[in-house]
PDB file of C-alpha atoms and ligand atoms in Angstrom:
ATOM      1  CA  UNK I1052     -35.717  62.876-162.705  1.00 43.00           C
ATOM      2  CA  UNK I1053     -38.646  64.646-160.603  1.00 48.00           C
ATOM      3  CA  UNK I1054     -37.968  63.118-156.845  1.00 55.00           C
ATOM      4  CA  UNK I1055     -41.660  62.408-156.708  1.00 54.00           C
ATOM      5  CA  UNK I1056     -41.160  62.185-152.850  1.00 54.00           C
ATOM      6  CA  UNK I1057     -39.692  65.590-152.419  1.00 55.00           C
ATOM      7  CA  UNK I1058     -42.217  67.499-153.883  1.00 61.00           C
ATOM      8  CA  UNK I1059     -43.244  70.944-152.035  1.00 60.00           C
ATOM      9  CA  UNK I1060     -46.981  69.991-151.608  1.00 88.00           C
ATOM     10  CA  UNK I1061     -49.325  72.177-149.200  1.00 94.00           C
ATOM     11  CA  UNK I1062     -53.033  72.768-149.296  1.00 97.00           C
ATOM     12  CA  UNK I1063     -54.940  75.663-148.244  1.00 96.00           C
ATOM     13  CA  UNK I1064     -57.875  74.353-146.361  1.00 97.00           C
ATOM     14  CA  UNK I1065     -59.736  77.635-144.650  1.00 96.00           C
ATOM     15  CA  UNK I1066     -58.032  78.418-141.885  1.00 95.00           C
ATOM     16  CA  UNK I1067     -55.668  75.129-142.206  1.00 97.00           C
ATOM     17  CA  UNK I1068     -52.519  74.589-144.022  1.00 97.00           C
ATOM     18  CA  UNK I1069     -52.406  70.804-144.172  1.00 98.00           C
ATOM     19  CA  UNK I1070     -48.298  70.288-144.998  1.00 97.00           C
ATOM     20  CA  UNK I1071     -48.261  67.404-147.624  1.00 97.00           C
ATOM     21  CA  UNK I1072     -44.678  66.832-147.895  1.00 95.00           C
ATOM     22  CA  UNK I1073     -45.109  63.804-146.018  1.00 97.00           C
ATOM     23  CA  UNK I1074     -48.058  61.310-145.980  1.00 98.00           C
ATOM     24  CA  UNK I1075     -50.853  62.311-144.055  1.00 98.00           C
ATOM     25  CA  UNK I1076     -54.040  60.033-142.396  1.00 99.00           C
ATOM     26  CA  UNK I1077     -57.603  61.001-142.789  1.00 98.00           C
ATOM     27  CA  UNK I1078     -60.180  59.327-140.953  1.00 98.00           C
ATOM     28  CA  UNK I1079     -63.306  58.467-141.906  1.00 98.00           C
ATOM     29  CA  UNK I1080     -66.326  59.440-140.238  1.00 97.00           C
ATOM     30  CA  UNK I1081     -69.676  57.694-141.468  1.00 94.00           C
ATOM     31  CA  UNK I1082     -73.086  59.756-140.662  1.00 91.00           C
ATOM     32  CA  UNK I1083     -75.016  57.556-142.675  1.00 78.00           C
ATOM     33  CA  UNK I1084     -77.478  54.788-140.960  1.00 71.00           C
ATOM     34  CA  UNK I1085     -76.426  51.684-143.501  1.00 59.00           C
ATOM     35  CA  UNK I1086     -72.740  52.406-143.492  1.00 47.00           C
ATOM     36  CA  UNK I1087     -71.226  49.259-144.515  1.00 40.00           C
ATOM     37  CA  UNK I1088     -68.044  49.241-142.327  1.00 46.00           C
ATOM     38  CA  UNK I1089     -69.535  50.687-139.031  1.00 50.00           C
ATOM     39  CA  UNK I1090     -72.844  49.810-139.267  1.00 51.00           C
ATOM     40  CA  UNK I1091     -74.269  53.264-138.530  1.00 50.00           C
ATOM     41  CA  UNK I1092     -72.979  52.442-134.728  1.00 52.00           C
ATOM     42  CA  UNK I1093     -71.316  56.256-134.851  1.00 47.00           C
ATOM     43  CA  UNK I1094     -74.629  58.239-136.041  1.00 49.00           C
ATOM     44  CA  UNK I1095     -76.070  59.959-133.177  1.00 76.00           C
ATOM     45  CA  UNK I1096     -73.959  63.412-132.669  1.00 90.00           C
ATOM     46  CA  UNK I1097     -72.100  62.760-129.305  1.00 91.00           C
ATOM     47  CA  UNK I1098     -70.827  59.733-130.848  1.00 92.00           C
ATOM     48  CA  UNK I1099     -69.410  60.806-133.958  1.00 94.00           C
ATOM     49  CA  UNK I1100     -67.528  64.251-132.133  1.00 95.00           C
ATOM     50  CA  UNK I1101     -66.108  61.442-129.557  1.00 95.00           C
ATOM     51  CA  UNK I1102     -64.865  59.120-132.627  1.00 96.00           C
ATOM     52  CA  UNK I1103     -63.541  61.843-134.478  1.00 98.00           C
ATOM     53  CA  UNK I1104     -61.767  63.619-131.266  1.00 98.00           C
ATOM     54  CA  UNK I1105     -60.234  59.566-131.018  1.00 98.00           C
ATOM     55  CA  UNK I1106     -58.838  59.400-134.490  1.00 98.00           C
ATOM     56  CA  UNK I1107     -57.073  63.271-133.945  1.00 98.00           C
ATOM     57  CA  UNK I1108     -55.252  61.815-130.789  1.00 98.00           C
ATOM     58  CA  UNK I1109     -54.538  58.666-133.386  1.00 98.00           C
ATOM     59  CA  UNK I1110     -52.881  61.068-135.591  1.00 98.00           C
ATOM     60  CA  UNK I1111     -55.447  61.901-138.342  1.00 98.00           C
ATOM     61  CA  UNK I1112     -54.300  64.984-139.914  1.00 98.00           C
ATOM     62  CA  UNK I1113     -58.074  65.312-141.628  1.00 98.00           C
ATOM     63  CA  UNK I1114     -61.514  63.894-140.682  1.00 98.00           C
ATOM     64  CA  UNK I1115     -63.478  62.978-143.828  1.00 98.00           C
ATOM     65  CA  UNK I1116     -67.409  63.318-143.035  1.00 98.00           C
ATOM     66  CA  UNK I1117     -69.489  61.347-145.416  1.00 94.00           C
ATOM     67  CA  UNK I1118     -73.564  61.477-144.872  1.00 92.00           C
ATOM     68  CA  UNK I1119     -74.147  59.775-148.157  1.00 86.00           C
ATOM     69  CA  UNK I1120     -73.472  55.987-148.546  1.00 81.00           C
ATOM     70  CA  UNK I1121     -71.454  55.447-151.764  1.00 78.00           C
ATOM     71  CA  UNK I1122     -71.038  51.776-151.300  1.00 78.00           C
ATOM     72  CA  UNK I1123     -72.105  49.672-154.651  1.00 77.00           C
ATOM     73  CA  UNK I1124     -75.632  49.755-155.141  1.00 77.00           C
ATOM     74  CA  UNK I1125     -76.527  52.248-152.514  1.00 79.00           C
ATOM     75  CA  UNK I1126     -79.155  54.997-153.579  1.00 79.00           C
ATOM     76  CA  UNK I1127     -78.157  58.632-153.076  1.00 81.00           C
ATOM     77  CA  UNK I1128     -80.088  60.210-150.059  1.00 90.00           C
ATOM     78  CA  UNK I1129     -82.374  63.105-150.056  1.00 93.00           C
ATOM     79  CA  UNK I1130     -80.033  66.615-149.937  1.00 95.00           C
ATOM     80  CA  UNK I1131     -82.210  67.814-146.620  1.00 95.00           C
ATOM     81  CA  UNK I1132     -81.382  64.817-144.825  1.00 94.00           C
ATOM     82  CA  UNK I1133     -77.591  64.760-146.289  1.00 95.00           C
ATOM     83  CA  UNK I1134     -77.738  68.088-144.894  1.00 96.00           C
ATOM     84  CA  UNK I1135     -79.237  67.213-141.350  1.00 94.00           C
ATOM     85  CA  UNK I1136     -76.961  64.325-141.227  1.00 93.00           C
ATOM     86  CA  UNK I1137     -73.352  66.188-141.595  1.00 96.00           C
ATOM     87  CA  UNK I1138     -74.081  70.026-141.142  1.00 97.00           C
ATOM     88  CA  UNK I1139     -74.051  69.311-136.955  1.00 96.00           C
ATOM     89  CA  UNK I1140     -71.342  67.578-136.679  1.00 97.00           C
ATOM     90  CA  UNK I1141     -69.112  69.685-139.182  1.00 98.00           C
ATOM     91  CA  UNK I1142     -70.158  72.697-136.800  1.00 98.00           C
ATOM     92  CA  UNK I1143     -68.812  70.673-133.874  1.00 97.00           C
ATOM     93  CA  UNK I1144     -65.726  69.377-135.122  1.00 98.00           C
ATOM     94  CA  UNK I1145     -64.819  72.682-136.204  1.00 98.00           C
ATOM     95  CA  UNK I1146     -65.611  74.154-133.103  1.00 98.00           C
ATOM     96  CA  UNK I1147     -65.064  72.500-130.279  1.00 98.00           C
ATOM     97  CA  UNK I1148     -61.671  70.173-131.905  1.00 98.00           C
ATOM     98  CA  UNK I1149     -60.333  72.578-134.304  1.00 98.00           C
ATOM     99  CA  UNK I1150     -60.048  69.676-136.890  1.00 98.00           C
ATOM    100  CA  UNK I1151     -59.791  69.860-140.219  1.00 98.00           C
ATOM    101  CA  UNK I1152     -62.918  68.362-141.571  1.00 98.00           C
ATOM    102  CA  UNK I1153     -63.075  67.423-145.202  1.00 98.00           C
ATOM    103  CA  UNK I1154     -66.646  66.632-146.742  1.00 98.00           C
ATOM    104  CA  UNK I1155     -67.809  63.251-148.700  1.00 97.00           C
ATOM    105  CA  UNK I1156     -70.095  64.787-150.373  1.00 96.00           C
ATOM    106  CA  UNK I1157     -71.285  65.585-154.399  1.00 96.00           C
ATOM    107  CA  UNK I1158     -74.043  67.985-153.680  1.00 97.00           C
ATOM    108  CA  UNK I1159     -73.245  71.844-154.219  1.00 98.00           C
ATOM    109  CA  UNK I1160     -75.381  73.010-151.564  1.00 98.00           C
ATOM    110  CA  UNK I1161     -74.156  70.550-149.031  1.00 98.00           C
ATOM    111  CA  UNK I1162     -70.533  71.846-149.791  1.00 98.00           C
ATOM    112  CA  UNK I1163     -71.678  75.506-149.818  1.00 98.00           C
ATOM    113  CA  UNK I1164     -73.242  74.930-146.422  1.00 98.00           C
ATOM    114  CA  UNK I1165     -70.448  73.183-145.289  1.00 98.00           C
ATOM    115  CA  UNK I1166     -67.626  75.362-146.234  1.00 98.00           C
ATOM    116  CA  UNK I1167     -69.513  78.256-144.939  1.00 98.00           C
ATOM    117  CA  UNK I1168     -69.208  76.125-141.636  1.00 98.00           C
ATOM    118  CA  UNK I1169     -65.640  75.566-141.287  1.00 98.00           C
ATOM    119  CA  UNK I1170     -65.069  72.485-143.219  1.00 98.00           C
ATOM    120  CA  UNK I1171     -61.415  72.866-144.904  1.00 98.00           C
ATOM    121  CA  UNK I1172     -62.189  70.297-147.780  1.00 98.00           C
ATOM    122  CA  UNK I1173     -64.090  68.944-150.336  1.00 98.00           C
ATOM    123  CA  UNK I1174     -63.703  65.240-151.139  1.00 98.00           C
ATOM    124  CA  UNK I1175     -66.064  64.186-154.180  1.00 97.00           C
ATOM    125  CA  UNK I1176     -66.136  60.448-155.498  1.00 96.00           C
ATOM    126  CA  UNK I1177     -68.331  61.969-158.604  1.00 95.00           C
ATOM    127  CA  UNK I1178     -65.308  64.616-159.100  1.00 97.00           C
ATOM    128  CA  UNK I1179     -67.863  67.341-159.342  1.00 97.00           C
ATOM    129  CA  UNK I1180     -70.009  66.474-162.247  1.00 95.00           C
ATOM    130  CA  UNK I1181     -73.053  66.917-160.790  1.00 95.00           C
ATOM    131  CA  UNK I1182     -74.582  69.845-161.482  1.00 96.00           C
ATOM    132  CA  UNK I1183     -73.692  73.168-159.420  1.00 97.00           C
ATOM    133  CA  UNK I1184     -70.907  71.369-157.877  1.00 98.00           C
ATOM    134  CA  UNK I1185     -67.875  72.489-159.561  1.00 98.00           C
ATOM    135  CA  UNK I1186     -69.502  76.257-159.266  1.00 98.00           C
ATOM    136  CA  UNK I1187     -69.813  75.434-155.191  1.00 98.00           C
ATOM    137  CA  UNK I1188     -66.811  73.825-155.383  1.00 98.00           C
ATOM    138  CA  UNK I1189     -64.757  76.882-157.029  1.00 98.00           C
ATOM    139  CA  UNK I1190     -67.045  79.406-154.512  1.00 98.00           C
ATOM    140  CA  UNK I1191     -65.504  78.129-151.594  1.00 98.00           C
ATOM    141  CA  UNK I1192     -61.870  78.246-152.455  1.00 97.00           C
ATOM    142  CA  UNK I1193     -61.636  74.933-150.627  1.00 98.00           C
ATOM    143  CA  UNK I1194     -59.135  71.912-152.039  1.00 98.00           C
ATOM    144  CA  UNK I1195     -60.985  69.132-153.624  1.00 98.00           C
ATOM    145  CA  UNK I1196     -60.002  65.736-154.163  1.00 98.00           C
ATOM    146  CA  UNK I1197     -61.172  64.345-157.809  1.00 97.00           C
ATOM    147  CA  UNK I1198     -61.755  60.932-158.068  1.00 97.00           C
ATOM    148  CA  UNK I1199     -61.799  58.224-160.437  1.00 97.00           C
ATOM    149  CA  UNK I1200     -65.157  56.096-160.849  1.00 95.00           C
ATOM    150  CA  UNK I1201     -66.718  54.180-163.511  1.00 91.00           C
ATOM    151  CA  UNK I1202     -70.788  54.534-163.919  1.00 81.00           C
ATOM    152  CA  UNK I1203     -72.572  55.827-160.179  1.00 80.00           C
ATOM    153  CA  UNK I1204     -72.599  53.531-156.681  1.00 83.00           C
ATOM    154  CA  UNK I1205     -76.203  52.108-158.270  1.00 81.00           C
ATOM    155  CA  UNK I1206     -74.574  50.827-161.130  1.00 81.00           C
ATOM    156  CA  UNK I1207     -70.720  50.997-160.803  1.00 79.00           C
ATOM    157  CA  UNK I1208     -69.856  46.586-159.748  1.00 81.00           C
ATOM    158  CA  UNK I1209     -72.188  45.637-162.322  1.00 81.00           C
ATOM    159  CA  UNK I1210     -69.940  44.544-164.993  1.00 78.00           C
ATOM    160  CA  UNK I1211     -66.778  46.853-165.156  1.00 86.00           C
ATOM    161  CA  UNK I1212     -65.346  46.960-168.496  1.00 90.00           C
ATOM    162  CA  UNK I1213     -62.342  48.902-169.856  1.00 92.00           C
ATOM    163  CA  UNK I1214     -60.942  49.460-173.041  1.00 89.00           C
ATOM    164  CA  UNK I1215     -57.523  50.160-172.172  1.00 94.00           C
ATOM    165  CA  UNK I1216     -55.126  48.971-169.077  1.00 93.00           C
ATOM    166  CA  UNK I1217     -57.200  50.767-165.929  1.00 96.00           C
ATOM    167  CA  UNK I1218     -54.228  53.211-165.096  1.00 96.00           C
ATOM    168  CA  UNK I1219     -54.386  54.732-168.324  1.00 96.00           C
ATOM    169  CA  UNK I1220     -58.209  54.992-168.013  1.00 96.00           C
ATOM    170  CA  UNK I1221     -57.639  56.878-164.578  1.00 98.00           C
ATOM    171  CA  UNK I1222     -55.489  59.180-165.842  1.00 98.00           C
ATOM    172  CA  UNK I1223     -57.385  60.061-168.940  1.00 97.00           C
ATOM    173  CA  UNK I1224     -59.659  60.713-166.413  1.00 97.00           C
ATOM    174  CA  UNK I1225     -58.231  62.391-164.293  1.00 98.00           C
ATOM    175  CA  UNK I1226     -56.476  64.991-166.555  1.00 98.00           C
ATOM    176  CA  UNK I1227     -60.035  65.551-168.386  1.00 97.00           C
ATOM    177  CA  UNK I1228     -61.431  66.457-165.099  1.00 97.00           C
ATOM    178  CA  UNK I1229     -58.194  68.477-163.117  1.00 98.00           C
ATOM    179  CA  UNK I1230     -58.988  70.536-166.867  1.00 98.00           C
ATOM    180  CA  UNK I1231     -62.699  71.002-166.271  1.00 98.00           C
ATOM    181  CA  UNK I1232     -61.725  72.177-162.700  1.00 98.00           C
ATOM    182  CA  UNK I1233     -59.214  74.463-163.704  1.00 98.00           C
ATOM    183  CA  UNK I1234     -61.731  76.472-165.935  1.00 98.00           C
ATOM    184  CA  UNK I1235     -64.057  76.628-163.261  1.00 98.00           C
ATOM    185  CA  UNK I1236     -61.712  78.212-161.317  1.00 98.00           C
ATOM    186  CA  UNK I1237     -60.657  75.814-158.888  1.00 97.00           C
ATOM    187  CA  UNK I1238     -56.555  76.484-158.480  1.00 96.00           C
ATOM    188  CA  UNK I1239     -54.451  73.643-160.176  1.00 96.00           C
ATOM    189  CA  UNK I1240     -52.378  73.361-156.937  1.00 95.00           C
ATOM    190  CA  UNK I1241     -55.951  73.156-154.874  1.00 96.00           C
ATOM    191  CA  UNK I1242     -56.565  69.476-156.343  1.00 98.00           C
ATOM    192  CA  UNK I1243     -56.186  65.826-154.759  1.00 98.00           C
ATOM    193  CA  UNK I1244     -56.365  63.283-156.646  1.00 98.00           C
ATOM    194  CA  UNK I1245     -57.724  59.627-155.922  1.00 98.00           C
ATOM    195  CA  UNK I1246     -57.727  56.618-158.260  1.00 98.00           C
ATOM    196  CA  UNK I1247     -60.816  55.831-157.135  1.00 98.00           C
ATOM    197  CA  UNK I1248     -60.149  51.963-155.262  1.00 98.00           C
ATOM    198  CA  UNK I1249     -63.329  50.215-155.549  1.00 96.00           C
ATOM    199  CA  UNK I1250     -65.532  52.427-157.526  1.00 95.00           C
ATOM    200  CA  UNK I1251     -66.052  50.317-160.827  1.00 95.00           C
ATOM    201  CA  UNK I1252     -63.157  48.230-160.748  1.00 96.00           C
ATOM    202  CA  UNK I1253     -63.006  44.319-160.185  1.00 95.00           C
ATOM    203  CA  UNK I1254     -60.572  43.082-158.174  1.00 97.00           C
ATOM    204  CA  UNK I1255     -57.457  42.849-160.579  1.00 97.00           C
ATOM    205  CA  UNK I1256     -58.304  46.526-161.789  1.00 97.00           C
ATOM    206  CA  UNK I1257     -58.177  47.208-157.728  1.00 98.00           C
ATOM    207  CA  UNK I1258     -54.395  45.849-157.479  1.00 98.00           C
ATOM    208  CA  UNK I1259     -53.127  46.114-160.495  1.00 98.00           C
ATOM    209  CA  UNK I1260     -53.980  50.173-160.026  1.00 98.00           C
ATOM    210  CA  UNK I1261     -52.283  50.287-156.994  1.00 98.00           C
ATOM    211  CA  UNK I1262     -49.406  48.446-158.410  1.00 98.00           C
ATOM    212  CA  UNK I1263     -49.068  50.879-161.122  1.00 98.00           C
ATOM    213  CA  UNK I1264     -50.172  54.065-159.175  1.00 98.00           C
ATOM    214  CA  UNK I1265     -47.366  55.466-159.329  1.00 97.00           C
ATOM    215  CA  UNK I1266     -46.901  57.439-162.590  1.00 97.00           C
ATOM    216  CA  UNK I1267     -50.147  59.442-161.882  1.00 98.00           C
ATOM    217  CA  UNK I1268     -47.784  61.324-159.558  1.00 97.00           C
ATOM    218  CA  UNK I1269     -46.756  62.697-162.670  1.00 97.00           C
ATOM    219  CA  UNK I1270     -49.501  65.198-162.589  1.00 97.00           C
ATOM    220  CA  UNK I1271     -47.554  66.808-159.762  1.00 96.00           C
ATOM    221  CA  UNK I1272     -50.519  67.050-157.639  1.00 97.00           C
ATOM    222  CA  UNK I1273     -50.919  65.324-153.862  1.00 97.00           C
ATOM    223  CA  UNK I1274     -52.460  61.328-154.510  1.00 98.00           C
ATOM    224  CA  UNK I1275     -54.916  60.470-152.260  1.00 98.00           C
ATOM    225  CA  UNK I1276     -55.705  56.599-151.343  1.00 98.00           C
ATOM    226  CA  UNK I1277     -58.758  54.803-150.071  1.00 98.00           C
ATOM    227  CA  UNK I1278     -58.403  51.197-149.926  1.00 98.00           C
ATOM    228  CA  UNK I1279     -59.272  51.036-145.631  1.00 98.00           C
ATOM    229  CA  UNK I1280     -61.379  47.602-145.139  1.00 98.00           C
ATOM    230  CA  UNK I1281     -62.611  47.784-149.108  1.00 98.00           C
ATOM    231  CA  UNK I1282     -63.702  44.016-150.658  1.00 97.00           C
ATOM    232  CA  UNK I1283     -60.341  43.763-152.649  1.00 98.00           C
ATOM    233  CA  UNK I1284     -58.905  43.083-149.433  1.00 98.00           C
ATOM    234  CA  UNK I1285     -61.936  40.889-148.415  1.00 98.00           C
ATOM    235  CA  UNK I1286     -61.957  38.840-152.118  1.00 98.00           C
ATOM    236  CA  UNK I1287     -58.190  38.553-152.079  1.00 98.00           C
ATOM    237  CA  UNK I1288     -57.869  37.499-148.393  1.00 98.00           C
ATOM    238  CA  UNK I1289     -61.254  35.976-148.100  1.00 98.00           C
ATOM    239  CA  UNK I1290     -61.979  37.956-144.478  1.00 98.00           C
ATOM    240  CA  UNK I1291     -65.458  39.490-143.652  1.00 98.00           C
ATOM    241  CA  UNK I1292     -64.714  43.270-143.342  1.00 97.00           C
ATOM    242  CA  UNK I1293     -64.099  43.689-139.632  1.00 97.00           C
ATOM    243  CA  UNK I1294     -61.221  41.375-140.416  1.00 98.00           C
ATOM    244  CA  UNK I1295     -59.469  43.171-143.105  1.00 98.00           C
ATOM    245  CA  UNK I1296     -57.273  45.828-140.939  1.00 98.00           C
ATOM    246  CA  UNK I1297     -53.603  43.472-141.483  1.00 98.00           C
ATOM    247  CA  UNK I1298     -54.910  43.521-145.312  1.00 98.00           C
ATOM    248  CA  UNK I1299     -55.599  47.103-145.312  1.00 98.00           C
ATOM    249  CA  UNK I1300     -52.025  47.947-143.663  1.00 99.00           C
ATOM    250  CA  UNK I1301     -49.834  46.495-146.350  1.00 98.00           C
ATOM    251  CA  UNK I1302     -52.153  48.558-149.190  1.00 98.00           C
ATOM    252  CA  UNK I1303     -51.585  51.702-147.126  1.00 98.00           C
ATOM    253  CA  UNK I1304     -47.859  50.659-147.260  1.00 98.00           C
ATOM    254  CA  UNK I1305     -47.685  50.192-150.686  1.00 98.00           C
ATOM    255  CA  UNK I1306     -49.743  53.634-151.408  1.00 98.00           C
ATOM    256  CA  UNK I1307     -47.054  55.589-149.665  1.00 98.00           C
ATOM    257  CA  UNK I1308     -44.408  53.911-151.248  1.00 98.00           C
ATOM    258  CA  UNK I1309     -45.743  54.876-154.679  1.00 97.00           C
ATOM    259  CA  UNK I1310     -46.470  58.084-153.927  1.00 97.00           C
ATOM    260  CA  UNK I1311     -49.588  58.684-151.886  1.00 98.00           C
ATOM    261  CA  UNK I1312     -49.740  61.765-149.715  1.00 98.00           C
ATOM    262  CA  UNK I1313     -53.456  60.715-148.175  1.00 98.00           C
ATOM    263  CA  UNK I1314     -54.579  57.614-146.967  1.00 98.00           C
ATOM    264  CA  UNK I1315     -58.056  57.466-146.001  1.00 98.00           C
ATOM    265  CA  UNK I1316     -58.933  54.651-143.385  1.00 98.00           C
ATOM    266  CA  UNK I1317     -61.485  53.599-140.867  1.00 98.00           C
ATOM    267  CA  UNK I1318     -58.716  52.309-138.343  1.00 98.00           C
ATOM    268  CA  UNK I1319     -56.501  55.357-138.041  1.00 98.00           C
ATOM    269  CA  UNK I1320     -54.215  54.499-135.103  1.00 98.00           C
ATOM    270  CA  UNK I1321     -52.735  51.509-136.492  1.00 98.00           C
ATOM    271  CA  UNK I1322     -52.459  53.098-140.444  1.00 99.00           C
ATOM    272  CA  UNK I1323     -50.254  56.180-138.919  1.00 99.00           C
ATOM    273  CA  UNK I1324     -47.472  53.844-137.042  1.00 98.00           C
ATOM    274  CA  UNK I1325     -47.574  52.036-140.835  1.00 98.00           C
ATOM    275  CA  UNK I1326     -47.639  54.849-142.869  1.00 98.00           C
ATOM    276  CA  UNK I1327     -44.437  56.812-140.596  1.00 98.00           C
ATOM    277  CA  UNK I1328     -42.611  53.835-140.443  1.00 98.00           C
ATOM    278  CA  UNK I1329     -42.912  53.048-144.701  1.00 98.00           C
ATOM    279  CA  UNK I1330     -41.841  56.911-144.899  1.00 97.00           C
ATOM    280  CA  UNK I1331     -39.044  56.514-142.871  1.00 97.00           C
ATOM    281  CA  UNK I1332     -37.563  54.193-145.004  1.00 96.00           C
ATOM    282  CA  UNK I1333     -38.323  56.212-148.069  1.00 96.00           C
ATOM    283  CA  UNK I1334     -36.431  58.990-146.144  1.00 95.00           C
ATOM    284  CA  UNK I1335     -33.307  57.101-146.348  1.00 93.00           C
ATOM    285  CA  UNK I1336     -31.415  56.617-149.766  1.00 77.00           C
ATOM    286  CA  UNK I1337     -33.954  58.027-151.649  1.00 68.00           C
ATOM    287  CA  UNK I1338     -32.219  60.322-154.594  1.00 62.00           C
ATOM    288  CA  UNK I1339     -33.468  63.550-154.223  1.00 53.00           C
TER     289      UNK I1339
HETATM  290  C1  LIG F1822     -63.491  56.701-151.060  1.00 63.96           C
HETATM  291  C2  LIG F1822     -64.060  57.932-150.770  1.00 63.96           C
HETATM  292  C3  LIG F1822     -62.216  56.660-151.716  1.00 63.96           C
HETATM  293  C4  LIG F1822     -62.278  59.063-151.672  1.00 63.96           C
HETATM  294  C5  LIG F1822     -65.393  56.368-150.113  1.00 63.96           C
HETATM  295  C6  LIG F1822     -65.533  53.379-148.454  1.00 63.96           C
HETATM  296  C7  LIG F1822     -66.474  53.829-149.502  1.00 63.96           C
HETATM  297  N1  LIG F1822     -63.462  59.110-151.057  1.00 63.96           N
HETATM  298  N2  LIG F1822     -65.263  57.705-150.180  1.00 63.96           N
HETATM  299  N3  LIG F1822     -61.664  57.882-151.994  1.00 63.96           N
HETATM  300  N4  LIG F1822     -64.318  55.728-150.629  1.00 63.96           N
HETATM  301  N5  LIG F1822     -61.651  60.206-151.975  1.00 63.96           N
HETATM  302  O1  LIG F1822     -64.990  54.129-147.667  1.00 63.96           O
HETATM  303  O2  LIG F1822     -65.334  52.134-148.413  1.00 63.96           O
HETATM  304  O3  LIG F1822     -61.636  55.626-152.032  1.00 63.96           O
HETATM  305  S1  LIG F1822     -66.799  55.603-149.458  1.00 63.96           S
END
């Protein structure tokens, strides 16, 4: 059998290698004004290069800029103000911290700009389907995480429905689209991929996907896991969301253990000592 933790995983990100043979922490950075978790507290510029500069000393390996709010029901945003909104602070991350900055973002032009900045990822809940993206996307030579969701952030909590168990519908998905990128021209061994936590799933879909996440690293590509203060952790625990971070530690736990290689969180400091010490144990008796 495969030793799914062994596997030889590294990305070329621009002028970054990020080395995925071990789990790896990306922070996320909100530039939007209604952002659910942070309230739009980190939007003005100084702020957001001083939080990001925080989570590098925490130990993010990647900070994950997002200028569009995808939480349910939100409304996309108009590109020029997407593109006021993240294009400064990409150019300062890059420049004055050196970090690897991947972009939350669906828009071609926002990722052309972007990558033509420095930014060393792309990181698309819509998986590139809308249109010019996968063309931007393949342009810039940049990884991209895919993502599972069901319907658009408008629509996606209204009533998810599946026809099948949801890991089989997340891998159906995910092979149609790794496919679609592939004859775009994105590189196979360029691709993340993402279940998709919270994106058109109910609760049980939520858990019982991470419970059975682990075959989808059957695809042999790096898994990438956002769970960080989500409302499975809020429905199951009953906590507002600035009360979810114990919640939110045992689900990065569990991602790692079943194969994650990303775990993308708000609290970055306190996901790092959870996600070395998890890997440490998988380190130990582990058949390789
Ligand atoms: C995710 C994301 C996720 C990836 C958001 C939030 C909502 N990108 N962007 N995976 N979630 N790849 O952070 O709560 O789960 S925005």
């Amino acid at each position: 059998m495969q030793d799914r933790y062994a596997m030889p995983m590294q990305l070329r990100c621009g002028r970054h290698q990020l080395d995925l043979s071990y789990p790896r922490v990306m922070g996320i950075l909100n530039v939007t004004p209604d952002s659910f978790s942070d309230g739009g507290r980190h939007n003005a510029l100084d702020e957001a290069v001083y939080r990001a500069e925080t989570m590098l000393a925490e130990g993010a390996a990647i900070i994950d800029i997002g200028g569009e709010s995808t939480r349910p029901g939100a409304s996309p945003v108009p590109l020029q103000e997407e593109l006021d909104r993240v294009l400064p602070v990409v150019e300062r991350l890059v420049s004055e911290l050196d970090a690897l900055v991947s972009l939350d973002t669906s828009r071609g032009e926002v990722m052309r700009e972007a990558a033509s900045r420095g930014a060393g990822m792309i990181n698309d809940v819509r998986s590139l389907r809308w249109p010019g993206a996968l063309e931007a996307a393949a342009m810039s030579g940049l990884p991209v995480c895919v993502m599972h969701m069901l319907g658009e952030p408008t629509d996606m909590q209204l009533a998810p429905h599946y026809e099948m168990p949801i890991e089989e519908a997340v891998a159906a998905f995910l092979e149609t689209r790794i496919a679609e990128c592939e004859a775009a021209g994105i590189r196979r061994e360029q691709l993340v991929l993402d279940p998709g936590f919270g994106f058109g799933k109910r609760v049980e879909h939520n858990l019982r996907l991470l419970n059975r996440m682990q075959p989808l690293t059957d695809f042999g590509l790096p898994l990438l896991a956002g769970m960080s203060r989500k409302s499975m952790i809020g429905k199951v625990l009953a906590r507002p969301v600035e009360e979810r971070l114990s919640g939110g530690l045992a689900l990065a736990t569990m991602a790692v253990e079943r194969g994650a290689r990303i775990v993308r969180v708000h609290d970055v400091g306190p996901t790092v000592d959870a996600v070395n010490m998890t890997w440490a144990v998988l380190q130990e008796g582990t058949d390789a």
